[in-house]
Amino acid sequence: MNALELKRLADIDYGTPARDAATLVTLEIDGKPVTVPAGTSVMRASVEAGIPIPKLCATDTLEAFGSCRVCLVEIEGRKGYPASCTTPVEAGMKVRTQTPKLADIRRGMVELYISDHPLDCLTCAANGNCELQDVAGQVGLREVRYGYEGENHLVAQKDESNPYFAYDPSKCIVCNRCVRACEETQGTFALTIDGRGFDSRVAAGQNEAFMDSECVSCGACVQACPTATLTEKTVIMMGQATRSEITTCAYCGVGCGFKAEMQGDKVVRMVPWKDGKANHGHACVKGRFAWGYATHKDRMLKPMIRNKITDPWREVSWEEAIGYAAGEFRRIQQQHGRDSIGGITSSRCTNEETYLVQKLVRAAFGNNNVDTCARVCHSPTGYGLKQTLGESAGTQTFDSVMKADVIMVIGANPAAAHPVFASQMKRRLRQGAKLIVVDPRTTEMVRGAHYEADYHLKLKPGTNVAIIDALAHVIVTEGLVDEAFVAARCDAQSFSDWKAFVSRPENSPEAMAEVTGVPAETIRGAARLYASGGNAAIYYGLGVTEHAQGSTMVMGIANLAMATGNIGREGVGVNPLRGQNNVQGSCDMGSFPHELPGYRHISDSATRKLFESSWGVTLNPEPGLRIPNMFEAALDGSFRGLYVQGEDIVQSDPNTQHVAEALSAMECIVVQDLFLNETAKYAHVFLPGSSFLEKDGTFTNAERRISRVRKVMPAKGGYSDWEVTQLLANALGYAMNYAHPSEIMDEIARLTPTFHGVSFDKIDRVGSIQWPCNEHAPEGTPIMHVDEFVRGKGRFIITKYIATDEKVTQRYPLILTTGRILSQYNVGAQTRRTENVRWHSEDRLEIHPHDADERGIRDGDWVGIESRSGQTVLRATLTENVQPGVVYTTFHFPESGANVITTDNSDWATNCPEYKVTAVQVMPVTQPSEWQKQHQRFTQEQLELARIDG
Ligand code: SF4
Ligand code: SF4
Ligand code: SF4
Ligand code: FES
C-alpha cells in the first residue's frame, strides 16, 4: 500500500457526523454487535463496525440528507428499506446491510445515475478518486439497460469562471452535498438546487456564474462533491496526486491543517485535513487555493550583495553572501559598539526559525535588539493578558465557541481575516447563540446569512476603552457581577478598586454615549446580555490592540471576563484572534527584546543562567531595542545593521517615510525573504527565503496549538530558513550545529517550562498540541485558567479612558481606520501573486455617501487622503458600512501607501502603532500623490538594479 493509499485509509468517511451523547446504544449489524452514542446513524455505526455501506449523498462532514437511496438497509421488524444515513440507531436493532434484494435495489439506483453520466472515466479528472465510480464498482454494476440515448444532461454548459475550480454540470448527480457544504460548513448559502425533478441542477447565486455570485471560493463544495462536477483546475490540468503529506497553512492564525497532495515535488492541490483540530476539514480561499506564490517567477533564488542601495545587486554564492553579512555586522559592532545591530524575527516563519533568530541576536550579536511584527499587531495582548491573567495567550480552543451562548466580537472581522473560524462561529450563531459586535464599521459579522447581531456597538474609532468601562459600569452597578467567582478566583483588593472606579458616574453609558457615539441603551443591553446570557466568550482582533490604549483595552476585556466569571471553562474566555500564521509562536519563542522564550523577563537572573549555560554565552540583562526604537537609533546614528527574516517592515510598519529614512541611514541591512519586497529595496544583502512547503518545523496558532509544517519539496534557494540563520551564526563565530528542526524544538522544550512536553515525535503521534504541555499537562492544555489563573489570583486593573492625541480638526476632519479583506493577506506579497487578485486587485477607500457628497466624490473616483504624516491616492468606494466621519482602507498593495498616512502614535505600554485612528482629509484628485510617484520611480530603479523586468 503506498503512502497516499494509507492517508486515504486514515480518511475513512463514516457517512454522517459523530454524536457525543452520553447514552450508548448497542445494536447488531450483519450479526455483529456494535455500541455507539445515541443519535448515531445506522450508516455510521456500520462503518465503525467495519461494514461499509454504499452511499452517494452522505458524507461525515455534513448532516444526512437521504436523497440518493443507495444506502438502503433491512431492519428486522420494519417494513421496506430505510436509508441507513437518515435512520438513527436503536437499542437491540438488528440490521442487515448485504442481502440479494438490497444488492438489486442499489444496483438499480446506481444504474439510473450512470445512464445520465458521461462515460469518460478514463479521461475524467476524478478517475481513481470518484465516489460514483467506486459505488458502481461496489454494487457490481456491469451494464446500463436503459442505454444512453434518452434525455440527459451530457451537453450541459460548464462554468469555468472561478479561477481555481470548474463546474461541469454534465457530471452532477444532484446529491446536494455541495449545497449543504456551502450552508453547513462554510455558512455562505451561495448554492441552491434550481428546478425540479429531471431539470434540477446546482445553481450559484441567482443562477449566475460562480464568480458573479456571493461564493467566496472556500472550496467546501469542491471538497464535498463525490464526482468530477466540481473539481480543482490543477487536478484537471495535472491529474491525481501520487503522494501526500500533512502540513499547516502558512497564512492566518487559524492554523488550518492541510494535506498537500503532490506529484513528485509539485503540488497538485491542498486539501483541508479532516483531522486538523483547528479546521476539521474546512479551509478558505487563501490556504486552499492561493499557494501558487511558492513557485512564482518573482521568487528570488540566488543570494545577492551590494555595498550601497544605489549599486546594482550582484548574485553571489551562499558562502560569499553569508561571509559578507557576518563581516559587515562585526565591522559595525567594532566601530559603533555591540548594540549597533539587531534582528527582526518573522511571524511567517516556524517556531524553530524564530527561536534561532532571537538566539542569534542574543548569543552571537551579544545584545537583546530583537523584535517581531507582533510589535505592530498583538503586543498589547501579550502585555495585557500577562498583567491580568498571568499568561500572554488566548484562553480557549476554537471549538469552545460551540458551547458559547453569547459571542462578543470586538474590533475583529473574522469573516475576512480568520475565515474558517468565522464559519464555525456562524454555525453557532445559526444554532441560536446571541451576538454582540463592537466595531466602527458594519462588517460581515454584524449581519449575514441566517444571523444578525443582537447589538452592534458602532463606536467612533479610538473609543474602545470608553465602551469597555461603560459595559463594566452596567455590570457592576446593576448587580451582574459573578460574586462567587470573583471571591474565589480574583485578587480582592484589585477588584474592589476596579469596582469603585467603573462605578463612577463618568464611566456610565450615558456619560460615555457622546464620546463613543453609541446610545446608552445599546451599551446597557449589550452589558446585560454579556453578563447574564449564559456562557459568554469574547473574540477580539487588531481593532482592539492597534490603538494608543491597546493594552488598556486588552486589560479591560480581561476585567470584564473575570467580573462575570466567563473564564476557565468551555464556551467562555478571552480570545485574541492572532493575525499571522505564527504570530503566537514568534512571541512564545522570545522574539521581544525584554523576554526570553516562554515570556520570561531578560532581567530574571535564574532564567538567564539557564540559557547562558545552554548557549555558552553571557546574556545582557537589559532589554534591547524595540522596532520603533531601532528606527530612532538608526536616525541618530547609533544603530547601523539589521537582519530581517521574512518581514516587510517598510510596507507593514506605520509612517512609511520615517521607516524608509531610518533604513536608508543604516550600513548593512540583510533581508531574507521569498521576494524582493519593499524592505529589500533598502537592503545590502539578500538571502533567498523558503516557503512553508520547503521546510520542516512547527507553527503555533491563535489557540496555542502547535502543529507540524512538513517539507514537501526541496528548498528552491538551496536552504530552509533555519539553515540560513545557522550559517550566519557560524560565520559570526557562534557555533550552531542542528541537523534537523526537531533538535531545535528539543532545545526549546528543555529550556521552556510551558514546552517541556513538546517534541516532533509527540506532535506526529497526536496531531497537534496546545501549550502549556509539560509534566502537569502531558497532552497539552485546551482551556487555560481552569482552577486558578496562571498568575494565581486574577488581577483587575483600572482602565481609565484617555482620548487619543490624534484629534480630528478642521484640516483633518475624518478618521481613517484600516483592516483586511478575505482574498488578500497582510502586505499581499503572497496573495497578490495568485489569482486572488481577481477578487481584490487594489486597495480602495471606503467613505460614507454623506462625506463623499460634501466633497463631490463619486464611487470609483480617485481621491487624495492626507494626514499629518503624508498623502496618498486611492479610488473611492461609497458605502454606508462606514459611519459619517470615518473612512476605511486596506493595506495589501505597496503602491497604495496606506502606511504613508498612518502616524507614529502608539500604545503606551508596547509601542504597538495606532493604525486604527488617523485624522485625515479626503479630496478628489486627478493624479497620484508625490509619494506614489517617487515610490514608482524608486521601485523601477530597484528592479533594474536587480535586473528584473518591471
Ligand atoms: S466555494 Fe465555498 S462559498 Fe463558494 S459555492 Fe462552494 S462552498 Fe459556497
Ligand atoms: S455538484 Fe457535486 S456535490 Fe453538488 S449536487 Fe452535483 S454531484 Fe452533488
Ligand atoms: S482560515 Fe487561515 S489558516 Fe485556514 S486556510 Fe484560511 S488562511 Fe489558512
Ligand atoms: S447515502 Fe443515504 S440516501 Fe444517499
Coordinates of C-alpha atoms and ligand atoms in Angstrom, one line a residue, residues 167 171-179 191 193 202 221 224-230, ligand 2:
Y167 CA -18.2 23.3 -12.5
K171 CA -21.4 15.0 -14.2
C172 CA -23.7 16.2 -11.5
I173 CA -25.8 13.6 -9.7
V174 CA -27.7 16.2 -7.7
C175 CA -26.7 14.7 -4.4
N176 CA -26.9 18.2 -2.8
R177 CA -23.6 17.7 -0.9
C178 CA -22.2 21.0 -2.4
V179 CA -25.3 22.9 -1.4
L191 CA -25.7 27.4 -3.8
I193 CA -30.7 23.2 -6.4
V202 CA -26.9 23.2 -8.9
C221 CA -18.4 22.4 -2.2
A224 CA -17.8 17.6 -0.8
C225 CA -18.6 16.8 -4.4
P226 CA -18.4 13.0 -4.9
T227 CA -17.9 13.3 -8.7
A228 CA -15.8 15.5 -11.0
T229 CA -18.6 18.0 -11.2
L230 CA -16.8 20.5 -9.0
Ligands
SF4_2 S1 -22.1 19.4 -7.9 FE1 -21.3 17.6 -7.0 S2 -21.9 17.7 -4.8 FE2 -23.2 19.2 -6.0 S3 -25.0 18.1 -6.4 FE3 -23.7 17.8 -8.2 S4 -22.6 15.9 -7.8 FE4 -23.5 16.5 -5.8

